[in-house]
Tab-separated table of C-alpha atoms in Angstrom:
chain	number	residue	atom	x	y	z
A	108	UNK	CA	63.765	31.420	101.359
A	109	UNK	CA	61.735	28.274	101.659
A	110	UNK	CA	62.748	25.401	103.918
A	111	UNK	CA	60.854	22.139	104.294
A	112	UNK	CA	61.265	19.430	106.937
A	113	UNK	CA	59.585	16.101	106.838
A	114	UNK	CA	57.893	15.764	110.222
A	115	UNK	CA	58.126	12.011	110.747
A	116	UNK	CA	61.905	12.046	110.229
A	117	UNK	CA	62.471	14.288	113.215
A	118	UNK	CA	59.673	13.788	115.705
A	119	UNK	CA	58.608	10.707	117.600
A	120	UNK	CA	55.440	12.439	118.536
A	121	UNK	CA	53.695	15.078	116.486
A	122	UNK	CA	50.382	16.693	117.097
A	123	UNK	CA	48.744	19.881	115.922
A	124	UNK	CA	45.469	21.446	115.129
A	125	UNK	CA	45.159	24.330	112.686
A	126	UNK	CA	42.704	27.213	112.774
A	127	UNK	CA	40.021	25.248	111.030
A	128	UNK	CA	39.531	21.775	109.662
A	129	UNK	CA	39.742	22.901	106.043
A	130	UNK	CA	42.792	25.108	106.725
A	131	UNK	CA	44.704	22.818	109.025
A	132	UNK	CA	47.799	24.966	109.324
A	133	UNK	CA	49.513	27.290	111.785
A	134	UNK	CA	51.746	30.226	110.829
A	135	UNK	CA	54.011	31.626	113.532
A	136	UNK	CA	56.658	34.284	113.277
A	137	UNK	CA	59.692	34.340	115.537
A	138	UNK	CA	63.226	35.666	115.788
A	139	UNK	CA	65.461	32.873	114.385
A	140	UNK	CA	68.226	33.760	116.831
A	141	UNK	CA	65.921	32.874	119.725
A	142	UNK	CA	65.282	29.406	118.390
A	143	UNK	CA	68.945	28.730	117.738
A	144	UNK	CA	69.814	29.921	121.255
A	145	UNK	CA	67.161	27.681	122.752
A	146	UNK	CA	68.538	24.694	120.871
A	147	UNK	CA	72.153	25.352	121.900
A	148	UNK	CA	71.607	23.516	125.145
A	149	UNK	CA	70.091	20.645	123.199
A	150	UNK	CA	73.416	19.497	121.786
A	151	UNK	CA	73.665	16.516	124.138
A	152	UNK	CA	70.053	16.346	125.173
A	153	UNK	CA	68.092	13.190	125.787
A	154	UNK	CA	64.905	14.634	124.403
A	155	UNK	CA	63.519	17.915	123.169
A	156	UNK	CA	59.894	18.909	123.475
A	157	UNK	CA	58.371	21.767	121.497
A	158	UNK	CA	54.990	23.066	122.498
A	159	UNK	CA	52.848	26.068	121.611
A	160	UNK	CA	51.757	27.737	124.839
A	161	UNK	CA	50.073	30.922	125.870
A	162	UNK	CA	51.262	32.167	129.245
A	163	UNK	CA	51.784	35.909	129.119
A	164	UNK	CA	51.853	35.959	125.360
A	165	UNK	CA	51.881	33.251	122.694
A	166	UNK	CA	55.106	31.309	123.090
A	167	UNK	CA	56.824	28.348	121.571
A	168	UNK	CA	58.114	26.409	124.538
A	169	UNK	CA	61.276	24.420	123.941
A	170	UNK	CA	61.842	22.004	126.806
A	171	UNK	CA	65.219	20.281	126.715
A	172	UNK	CA	65.826	17.242	128.859
A	173	UNK	CA	69.504	16.884	129.663
A	174	UNK	CA	71.092	13.570	130.576
A	175	UNK	CA	72.107	13.092	134.195
A	176	UNK	CA	73.532	10.321	136.330
A	177	UNK	CA	70.829	10.423	138.957
A	178	UNK	CA	67.214	9.500	138.405
A	179	UNK	CA	66.016	13.097	138.247
A	180	UNK	CA	67.052	14.687	134.970
A	181	UNK	CA	67.718	18.346	134.420
A	182	UNK	CA	65.308	20.343	132.291
A	183	UNK	CA	66.004	23.544	130.398
A	184	UNK	CA	62.911	25.416	129.276
A	185	UNK	CA	62.865	28.313	126.851
A	186	UNK	CA	59.740	30.285	126.043
A	187	UNK	CA	60.195	31.891	122.658
A	188	UNK	CA	57.699	34.672	122.004
A	189	UNK	CA	55.900	34.157	118.704
A	190	UNK	CA	53.424	36.106	116.664
A	191	UNK	CA	50.515	34.213	115.212
A	192	UNK	CA	49.933	35.184	111.615
A	193	UNK	CA	46.246	35.624	110.780
A	194	UNK	CA	44.775	33.689	107.892
A	195	UNK	CA	44.288	36.669	105.634
A	196	UNK	CA	48.096	37.100	105.480
A	197	UNK	CA	48.867	33.467	104.696
A	198	UNK	CA	49.046	34.199	101.035
A	199	UNK	CA	52.242	36.158	101.607
A	200	UNK	CA	53.901	33.018	102.904
A	201	UNK	CA	53.172	30.603	100.090
A	202	UNK	CA	56.003	28.624	98.581
A	203	UNK	CA	57.085	30.576	95.533
A	204	UNK	CA	56.576	28.609	92.375
A	205	UNK	CA	59.636	27.313	90.591
A	206	UNK	CA	60.281	29.917	87.939
A	207	UNK	CA	60.343	29.156	84.256
A	208	UNK	CA	64.129	29.019	84.154
A	209	UNK	CA	66.510	29.217	81.232
A	210	UNK	CA	69.218	26.994	82.665
A	211	UNK	CA	69.274	24.526	85.529
A	212	UNK	CA	72.618	23.221	86.738
A	213	UNK	CA	74.104	21.234	89.647
A	214	UNK	CA	76.300	23.355	91.896
A	215	UNK	CA	79.976	22.556	92.521
A	216	UNK	CA	81.296	21.684	96.000
A	217	UNK	CA	79.872	24.498	98.104
A	218	UNK	CA	83.082	24.922	100.115
A	219	UNK	CA	85.033	25.812	96.999
A	220	UNK	CA	82.267	28.095	95.870
A	221	UNK	CA	82.175	29.749	99.270
A	222	UNK	CA	85.869	30.590	99.375
A	223	UNK	CA	85.724	31.942	95.827
A	224	UNK	CA	82.704	34.119	96.607
A	225	UNK	CA	84.286	35.278	99.883
A	226	UNK	CA	87.333	36.646	98.056
A	227	UNK	CA	85.166	38.183	95.375
A	228	UNK	CA	83.129	39.921	98.056
A	229	UNK	CA	86.274	41.753	99.139
A	230	UNK	CA	86.537	43.140	95.643
A	231	UNK	CA	82.987	43.822	94.493
A	232	UNK	CA	79.385	44.201	95.658
A	233	UNK	CA	77.715	42.303	92.872
A	234	UNK	CA	78.480	39.081	91.106
A	235	UNK	CA	77.400	37.675	87.774
A	236	UNK	CA	76.461	34.035	87.819
A	237	UNK	CA	76.130	32.361	84.452
A	238	UNK	CA	75.645	28.783	83.330
A	239	UNK	CA	74.742	26.723	80.296
A	240	UNK	CA	73.306	23.294	79.573
A	241	UNK	CA	76.744	21.739	79.018
A	242	UNK	CA	77.531	21.629	82.727
A	243	UNK	CA	79.525	24.868	82.811
A	244	UNK	CA	79.084	27.644	85.320
A	245	UNK	CA	81.044	30.869	85.748
A	246	UNK	CA	81.199	33.349	88.593
A	247	UNK	CA	82.340	36.777	87.512
A	248	UNK	CA	83.094	40.125	89.058
A	249	UNK	CA	84.351	43.239	87.366
A	250	UNK	CA	85.564	46.497	88.893
A	251	UNK	CA	87.892	49.324	87.899
A	252	UNK	CA	90.793	47.575	89.550
A	253	UNK	CA	90.252	43.975	88.660
A	254	UNK	CA	88.097	41.454	86.901
A	255	UNK	CA	87.940	37.892	88.163
A	256	UNK	CA	86.203	34.910	86.597
A	257	UNK	CA	86.037	31.439	88.087
A	258	UNK	CA	85.130	28.668	85.662
A	259	UNK	CA	83.484	25.454	86.822
A	260	UNK	CA	82.879	22.621	84.389
A	261	UNK	CA	81.482	19.077	84.250
A	262	UNK	CA	78.816	19.991	86.771
A	263	UNK	CA	75.955	18.272	85.002
A	264	UNK	CA	72.452	19.507	84.382
A	265	UNK	CA	69.503	17.946	86.167
A	266	UNK	CA	67.130	16.091	83.857
A	267	UNK	CA	63.946	18.069	84.424
A	268	UNK	CA	61.278	15.813	83.053
A	269	UNK	CA	58.851	17.641	80.838
A	270	UNK	CA	56.141	16.766	83.333
A	271	UNK	CA	54.714	20.249	83.446
A	272	UNK	CA	55.825	21.576	80.120
A	273	UNK	CA	56.789	24.875	81.662
A	274	UNK	CA	60.486	24.219	81.174
A	275	UNK	CA	60.078	24.311	77.440
A	276	UNK	CA	62.317	27.329	77.142
A	277	UNK	CA	65.166	25.326	78.639
A	278	UNK	CA	64.686	22.412	76.310
A	279	UNK	CA	64.844	24.299	73.059
A	280	UNK	CA	67.960	26.078	74.254
A	281	UNK	CA	71.368	26.013	72.654
A	282	UNK	CA	73.592	23.837	74.872
A	283	UNK	CA	76.529	26.218	74.891
A	284	UNK	CA	74.829	29.550	75.376
A	285	UNK	CA	74.986	31.027	78.848
A	286	UNK	CA	72.094	32.350	80.881
A	287	UNK	CA	73.277	34.993	83.311
A	288	UNK	CA	72.077	37.123	86.173
A	289	UNK	CA	73.803	39.772	88.271
A	290	UNK	CA	73.020	39.388	91.962
A	291	UNK	CA	73.979	40.911	95.304
A	292	UNK	CA	77.148	39.104	96.355
A	293	UNK	CA	76.307	39.320	100.077
A	294	UNK	CA	73.064	37.438	99.525
A	295	UNK	CA	74.881	34.665	97.723
A	296	UNK	CA	77.443	34.472	100.497
A	297	UNK	CA	74.687	34.290	103.100
A	298	UNK	CA	73.358	31.184	101.424
A	299	UNK	CA	76.807	29.617	101.152
A	300	UNK	CA	77.863	30.530	104.687
A	301	UNK	CA	74.702	28.991	106.101
A	302	UNK	CA	75.588	25.585	104.745
A	303	UNK	CA	77.577	23.699	107.371
A	304	UNK	CA	77.731	20.558	105.281
A	305	UNK	CA	77.792	19.899	101.604
A	306	UNK	CA	74.197	18.987	100.794
A	307	UNK	CA	73.561	15.767	98.912
A	308	UNK	CA	72.053	17.721	96.065
A	309	UNK	CA	72.446	21.370	95.287
A	310	UNK	CA	71.204	22.960	92.149
A	311	UNK	CA	70.714	26.353	90.713
A	312	UNK	CA	68.128	27.602	88.272
A	313	UNK	CA	68.779	30.800	86.388
A	314	UNK	CA	66.107	32.935	84.806
A	315	UNK	CA	68.151	35.170	82.567
A	316	UNK	CA	68.536	38.663	84.062
A	317	UNK	CA	65.670	38.097	86.505
A	318	UNK	CA	66.237	35.635	89.295
A	319	UNK	CA	68.531	32.893	90.556
A	320	UNK	CA	66.837	30.069	92.387
A	321	UNK	CA	68.835	27.659	94.552
A	322	UNK	CA	67.563	24.312	95.772
A	323	UNK	CA	69.535	22.431	98.394
A	324	UNK	CA	68.561	18.937	99.480
A	325	UNK	CA	70.196	17.379	102.501
A	326	UNK	CA	68.865	14.248	104.092
A	327	UNK	CA	65.206	15.105	104.544
A	328	UNK	CA	65.519	18.857	104.589
A	329	UNK	CA	64.952	20.874	101.493
A	330	UNK	CA	65.898	24.498	101.227
A	331	UNK	CA	64.997	26.883	98.486
A	332	UNK	CA	66.613	30.261	98.130
A	333	UNK	CA	65.601	32.962	95.708
A	334	UNK	CA	67.915	35.838	94.841
A	335	UNK	CA	66.485	38.460	92.504
A	336	UNK	CA	68.747	39.923	89.848
A	337	UNK	CA	70.012	43.464	90.224
A	338	UNK	CA	68.966	45.986	87.632
B	185	UNK	CA	102.371	20.518	92.002
B	186	UNK	CA	99.695	20.179	89.421
B	187	UNK	CA	100.374	21.644	86.067
B	188	UNK	CA	98.029	24.105	84.551
B	189	UNK	CA	96.013	22.700	81.752
B	190	UNK	CA	93.137	24.681	80.418
B	191	UNK	CA	91.632	22.523	77.738
B	192	UNK	CA	88.541	24.582	77.249
B	193	UNK	CA	90.304	27.863	77.045
B	194	UNK	CA	92.630	29.281	74.538
B	195	UNK	CA	94.868	32.086	75.648
B	196	UNK	CA	97.011	34.376	73.676
B	197	UNK	CA	100.615	33.563	74.394
B	198	UNK	CA	102.090	35.992	76.859
B	199	UNK	CA	105.741	36.924	76.729
B	200	UNK	CA	106.313	36.846	80.492
B	201	UNK	CA	105.379	33.847	82.484
B	202	UNK	CA	105.864	32.775	86.058
B	203	UNK	CA	104.276	29.795	87.604
B	204	UNK	CA	104.358	28.493	91.135
B	205	UNK	CA	102.160	27.400	93.936
B	206	UNK	CA	100.443	30.662	94.836
B	207	UNK	CA	100.409	29.918	98.535
B	208	UNK	CA	104.134	30.311	98.644
B	209	UNK	CA	103.616	33.739	97.330
B	210	UNK	CA	100.656	34.597	99.457
B	211	UNK	CA	102.001	33.211	102.692
B	212	UNK	CA	104.732	35.748	103.093
B	213	UNK	CA	102.977	39.090	102.777
B	214	UNK	CA	100.468	39.097	105.621
B	215	UNK	CA	96.950	38.290	104.574
B	216	UNK	CA	95.500	41.480	106.044
B	217	UNK	CA	98.303	43.632	104.936
B	218	UNK	CA	98.702	47.209	106.056
B	219	UNK	CA	99.937	48.132	102.590
B	220	UNK	CA	97.451	48.855	99.893
B	221	UNK	CA	99.704	49.300	96.924
B	222	UNK	CA	102.898	47.578	95.972
B	223	UNK	CA	105.291	47.628	93.092
B	224	UNK	CA	106.399	44.455	91.424
B	225	UNK	CA	109.840	44.446	90.000
B	226	UNK	CA	110.910	41.597	87.774
B	227	UNK	CA	114.284	40.988	86.287
B	228	UNK	CA	115.874	37.872	84.874
B	229	UNK	CA	116.734	36.345	88.223
B	230	UNK	CA	114.013	37.398	90.601
B	231	UNK	CA	110.593	38.745	91.363
B	232	UNK	CA	110.434	41.468	93.981
B	233	UNK	CA	107.330	42.951	95.546
B	234	UNK	CA	107.895	46.245	97.284
B	235	UNK	CA	105.401	47.943	99.582
B	236	UNK	CA	106.117	51.348	101.041
B	237	UNK	CA	104.786	53.503	103.798
B	238	UNK	CA	105.254	57.177	103.020
B	239	UNK	CA	108.889	58.134	103.157
B	240	UNK	CA	110.087	56.258	106.184
B	241	UNK	CA	109.973	52.534	105.666
B	242	UNK	CA	109.658	49.923	102.983
B	243	UNK	CA	108.986	46.231	102.995
B	244	UNK	CA	109.985	44.091	100.083
B	245	UNK	CA	109.435	40.474	99.329
B	246	UNK	CA	111.974	38.723	97.205
B	247	UNK	CA	111.371	35.519	95.253
B	248	UNK	CA	114.308	34.066	93.395
B	249	UNK	CA	113.614	32.734	89.923
B	250	UNK	CA	114.375	29.177	91.104
B	251	UNK	CA	111.230	29.140	93.223
B	252	UNK	CA	109.134	29.216	90.081
B	253	UNK	CA	108.713	26.242	87.830
B	254	UNK	CA	108.898	28.558	84.911
B	255	UNK	CA	110.220	32.081	85.002
B	256	UNK	CA	110.795	34.140	81.945
B	257	UNK	CA	111.438	37.868	81.856
B	258	UNK	CA	112.384	39.157	78.465
B	259	UNK	CA	113.618	42.599	79.320
B	260	UNK	CA	116.312	43.571	81.780
B	261	UNK	CA	113.763	44.667	84.264
B	262	UNK	CA	110.025	45.182	84.380
B	263	UNK	CA	108.249	47.252	87.027
B	264	UNK	CA	104.586	47.976	87.602
B	265	UNK	CA	102.378	49.084	90.457
B	266	UNK	CA	99.500	46.965	91.656
B	267	UNK	CA	96.888	46.955	94.402
B	268	UNK	CA	98.341	44.516	96.898
B	269	UNK	CA	95.169	43.546	98.709
B	270	UNK	CA	93.492	42.790	95.376
B	271	UNK	CA	96.470	40.659	94.406
B	272	UNK	CA	96.293	38.751	97.692
B	273	UNK	CA	92.553	38.197	97.359
B	274	UNK	CA	93.114	36.810	93.879
B	275	UNK	CA	95.949	34.522	94.972
B	276	UNK	CA	93.837	33.056	97.751
B	277	UNK	CA	90.655	32.745	95.705
B	278	UNK	CA	90.445	29.031	96.530
B	279	UNK	CA	90.861	29.648	100.248
B	280	UNK	CA	93.856	30.098	102.507
B	281	UNK	CA	93.969	26.743	104.233
B	282	UNK	CA	95.582	24.338	101.837
B	283	UNK	CA	94.493	20.742	102.021
B	284	UNK	CA	97.401	18.422	101.426
B	285	UNK	CA	97.221	16.917	97.980
B	286	UNK	CA	95.195	19.689	96.428
B	287	UNK	CA	97.715	22.259	95.328
B	288	UNK	CA	96.708	25.349	93.448
B	289	UNK	CA	98.689	26.051	90.320
B	290	UNK	CA	99.356	29.606	89.257
B	291	UNK	CA	100.365	31.131	85.989
B	292	UNK	CA	101.142	34.813	85.993
B	293	UNK	CA	101.521	36.823	82.821
B	294	UNK	CA	102.268	40.459	82.189
B	295	UNK	CA	102.450	41.601	78.611
B	296	UNK	CA	104.068	44.891	79.293
B	297	UNK	CA	103.441	48.511	80.024
B	298	UNK	CA	99.747	49.441	80.340
B	299	UNK	CA	98.586	45.820	80.197
B	300	UNK	CA	96.883	44.162	83.174
B	301	UNK	CA	98.557	41.479	85.226
B	302	UNK	CA	96.881	38.186	84.374
B	303	UNK	CA	96.606	35.403	86.911
B	304	UNK	CA	95.409	31.924	86.008
B	305	UNK	CA	94.780	29.734	89.010
B	306	UNK	CA	93.665	26.143	88.935
B	307	UNK	CA	92.597	23.836	91.719
B	308	UNK	CA	90.895	20.508	91.174
B	309	UNK	CA	89.843	21.397	87.651
B	310	UNK	CA	88.313	24.733	88.631
B	311	UNK	CA	89.998	27.658	86.921
B	312	UNK	CA	90.006	31.281	88.019
B	313	UNK	CA	91.178	33.992	85.673
B	314	UNK	CA	92.053	37.360	87.204
B	315	UNK	CA	92.834	40.483	85.292
B	316	UNK	CA	94.356	43.036	87.649
B	317	UNK	CA	94.917	46.498	86.277
B	318	UNK	CA	98.411	47.821	86.695
B	319	UNK	CA	99.554	51.364	87.209
B	320	UNK	CA	102.541	53.472	86.444
B	321	UNK	CA	105.124	52.633	89.118
B	322	UNK	CA	105.803	55.399	91.608
B	323	UNK	CA	109.335	56.373	92.127
B	324	UNK	CA	110.628	53.881	94.625
B	325	UNK	CA	112.482	54.989	97.689
B	326	UNK	CA	116.122	54.218	97.444
B	327	UNK	CA	117.375	53.401	100.880
B	328	UNK	CA	120.802	52.991	99.440
B	329	UNK	CA	121.660	50.497	102.108
B	330	UNK	CA	125.115	49.529	101.047
B	331	UNK	CA	126.995	46.721	102.771
B	332	UNK	CA	130.149	48.817	102.988
B	333	UNK	CA	128.311	51.325	105.182
B	334	UNK	CA	127.065	48.701	107.579
B	335	UNK	CA	128.315	49.408	111.082
B	336	UNK	CA	126.742	46.607	113.058
B	337	UNK	CA	125.177	43.333	112.110
B	338	UNK	CA	123.645	40.508	114.101
B	339	UNK	CA	121.853	37.406	112.888
B	340	UNK	CA	119.336	35.882	115.265
B	341	UNK	CA	117.188	32.803	115.169
B	342	UNK	CA	113.686	34.130	114.661
B	343	UNK	CA	112.120	32.120	117.450
B	344	UNK	CA	114.123	34.123	119.953
B	345	UNK	CA	112.780	37.376	118.609
B	346	UNK	CA	109.193	36.280	118.076
B	347	UNK	CA	108.369	36.060	121.738
B	348	UNK	CA	110.167	39.281	122.471
B	349	UNK	CA	108.303	41.169	119.780
B	350	UNK	CA	104.984	39.756	120.923
B	351	UNK	CA	105.647	41.172	124.371
B	352	UNK	CA	106.990	44.558	123.323
B	353	UNK	CA	105.308	47.415	125.115
B	354	UNK	CA	103.194	48.886	122.321
B	355	UNK	CA	102.315	51.950	124.390
B	356	UNK	CA	105.839	53.081	123.649
B	357	UNK	CA	106.128	55.192	120.535
B	358	UNK	CA	109.600	54.020	119.741
B	359	UNK	CA	111.772	50.964	119.862
B	360	UNK	CA	115.370	51.723	120.728
B	361	UNK	CA	117.968	49.335	119.429
B	362	UNK	CA	121.424	49.271	120.944
B	363	UNK	CA	124.161	47.285	119.266
B	364	UNK	CA	127.587	47.273	120.749
B	365	UNK	CA	130.797	45.225	120.830
B	366	UNK	CA	130.600	45.496	124.646
B	367	UNK	CA	127.825	44.826	127.095
B	368	UNK	CA	124.797	44.913	126.567
B	369	UNK	CA	125.735	43.731	123.019
B	370	UNK	CA	122.195	43.737	121.618
B	371	UNK	CA	119.427	45.506	123.519
B	372	UNK	CA	115.820	46.368	122.651
B	373	UNK	CA	114.275	49.108	124.789
B	374	UNK	CA	110.796	50.593	125.010
B	375	UNK	CA	109.572	53.645	126.908
B	376	UNK	CA	105.838	53.234	127.526
B	377	UNK	CA	103.166	54.346	129.967
B	378	UNK	CA	104.099	51.710	132.471
B	379	UNK	CA	107.802	52.410	132.408
B	380	UNK	CA	110.876	51.470	130.429
B	381	UNK	CA	111.775	47.955	129.514
B	382	UNK	CA	115.047	46.551	128.252
B	383	UNK	CA	115.603	43.253	126.575
B	384	UNK	CA	119.168	42.022	126.286
B	385	UNK	CA	120.633	39.287	124.123
B	386	UNK	CA	124.188	38.338	125.158
B	387	UNK	CA	126.561	37.704	122.275
B	388	UNK	CA	127.143	34.091	123.302
B	389	UNK	CA	123.433	33.296	123.329
B	390	UNK	CA	122.301	30.159	121.489
B	391	UNK	CA	119.974	32.356	119.455
B	392	UNK	CA	122.830	34.455	118.145
B	393	UNK	CA	123.929	32.984	114.823
B	394	UNK	CA	126.336	35.778	114.024
B	395	UNK	CA	127.528	38.859	115.837
B	396	UNK	CA	129.555	41.550	114.073
B	397	UNK	CA	129.446	44.813	115.959
B	398	UNK	CA	132.204	47.334	115.494
B	399	UNK	CA	130.957	50.287	117.438
B	400	UNK	CA	128.264	51.203	119.920
B	401	UNK	CA	125.186	52.490	118.166
B	402	UNK	CA	121.874	53.485	119.681
B	403	UNK	CA	118.984	54.316	117.371
B	404	UNK	CA	115.273	54.778	117.784
B	405	UNK	CA	112.610	53.675	115.342
B	406	UNK	CA	108.869	54.327	115.364
B	407	UNK	CA	107.291	51.173	116.711
B	408	UNK	CA	104.247	51.645	114.439
B	409	UNK	CA	106.538	51.386	111.422
B	410	UNK	CA	108.168	48.216	112.690
B	411	UNK	CA	104.931	46.465	113.469
B	412	UNK	CA	104.071	45.351	109.911
B	413	UNK	CA	107.357	43.519	109.629
B	414	UNK	CA	106.531	41.279	112.587
B	415	UNK	CA	104.236	39.255	110.322
B	416	UNK	CA	107.269	38.285	108.303
B	417	UNK	CA	109.057	37.483	111.537
B	418	UNK	CA	106.421	34.901	112.361
B	419	UNK	CA	107.135	32.985	109.152
B	420	UNK	CA	110.879	33.319	109.105
B	421	UNK	CA	113.586	31.086	110.523
B	422	UNK	CA	116.385	33.613	110.772
B	423	UNK	CA	116.586	37.364	110.844
B	424	UNK	CA	119.550	39.571	110.118
B	425	UNK	CA	119.583	42.989	111.756
B	426	UNK	CA	121.888	45.652	110.344
B	427	UNK	CA	122.398	49.358	110.839
B	428	UNK	CA	124.485	51.671	108.736
B	429	UNK	CA	126.402	54.860	109.406
B	430	UNK	CA	123.226	56.958	109.022
B	431	UNK	CA	121.374	54.842	111.564
B	432	UNK	CA	119.089	53.278	108.975
B	433	UNK	CA	117.768	49.883	109.974
B	434	UNK	CA	117.675	46.858	107.706
B	435	UNK	CA	115.888	43.689	108.698
B	436	UNK	CA	116.187	40.678	106.462
B	437	UNK	CA	113.926	37.776	107.190
B	438	UNK	CA	114.801	34.404	105.775
B	439	UNK	CA	111.710	32.337	105.031
B	440	UNK	CA	111.820	28.684	104.085
B	441	UNK	CA	108.866	27.479	102.036
B	442	UNK	CA	107.355	23.993	102.029
B	443	UNK	CA	109.823	22.763	99.445
B	444	UNK	CA	112.775	23.928	101.505
B	445	UNK	CA	113.501	26.812	99.170
B	446	UNK	CA	114.422	30.142	100.621
B	447	UNK	CA	112.960	33.556	100.009
B	448	UNK	CA	113.595	36.842	101.716
B	449	UNK	CA	111.595	39.698	103.126
B	450	UNK	CA	113.617	42.867	103.405
B	451	UNK	CA	112.594	45.723	105.583
B	452	UNK	CA	114.159	49.165	105.680
B	453	UNK	CA	113.350	51.895	108.150
B	454	UNK	CA	114.641	55.395	108.832
B	455	UNK	CA	115.608	56.288	112.391
B	456	UNK	CA	113.183	58.458	114.307
B	457	UNK	CA	115.102	61.705	114.221
B	458	UNK	CA	112.791	64.022	116.173
B	459	UNK	CA	113.191	62.022	119.285
B	460	UNK	CA	116.785	61.176	118.672
B	461	UNK	CA	117.709	64.859	118.558
B	462	UNK	CA	115.592	65.820	121.516
B	463	UNK	CA	116.808	63.218	123.933
B	464	UNK	CA	120.217	62.041	122.923
């Protein structure tokens, strides 16, 4: 999963210094639950301050300033323990390159997709996702008891400009023929359940029988999700 | 209700077709149902879904043909067995909370013996096709609950019973029902860890729609067997409670759907004989 935030859209003040001038980056690992718990109190906050500190161990300090009627405001401070990832491991955390996909398609309303996938999860562990270049996408499950297929149409295919030529396989493709991949249904549901709002743009790239790549764009946040195909 | 149009699909014509808003169908059997398998029985006038617990109770859900926009059964009667939770998952594939103005249309087709049950659901242009395998129907229990054998019958407004059932002492193994032409008329009793509890409904109560009791009858039923039928109680407007000469219990729940049409859930249960013999 790859998520990108544009710093100036969120922070009034932003300052950092990486390990070295030529590698001006910091990689920290933390338990996501801790961060979400720290931000719970921030729902009606006046301001939130995030700071990398080193008290007993390296910590990301989240200081939340809550509104109050008197002149002294209340502060909630969370120290989230973090691990600093050394530079030699950075390569493991690179943004995966967009695969050379067979079909790229816009996703339907995620809420509809979520309820369909939720029911299908009750019936099967894996799901086949298939799409073509005529704006059609199908979700399929098949078990001994039942087979279910949901057909979406008129979804539209994003116009990937041939800027980098790598999408050539998609361009010479028959419009009707489906590219498909079988994936773990729980992983797909995880992605869908995580979306509180319908993103402004959601699309899905399928590399036949290898990987499904989701890109969700919402306001200034971009989220990429890769689900490998099952054998 | 939106009609089903599947322009980019061509289906073989199926001889048996029912179509309706699936939520009407799915709302009545509880969404997390305790029954795994059910038999569907179709004849020219109705569709009946029957779920059984081994040998002592059965719950059936009756939809009259008029509820469907289209209902066509070509033989006198058609019966097959189907996995009920799979059926419910398929019927609610577009979610359980209906937004007003976005109805789901359903077309149900069954070609005949050994063929799967086909469901075609459509909502907002999205189509789901389900192929549910059917099985040989088991022999269905015949409770043989004949109206001439009915000893006592009361009809209650469901709201009066809902609260009572919600507060029943579930530590009790049995629910004892007393129906009598004299006081206490209609009494529900439990015998739990904390003590016994009795709940009386006088015959002139506002909740009592009808009261026909000819003799005093006291029967006990396993509370665990009655529990599944309380989901139907929640949706119903009226419930008829009958017992016959053998002490069998029949509960008929009348459920009104959004269009004001009526369907029924019927529940049959054997009396709990072990206890009845030991204590009565």
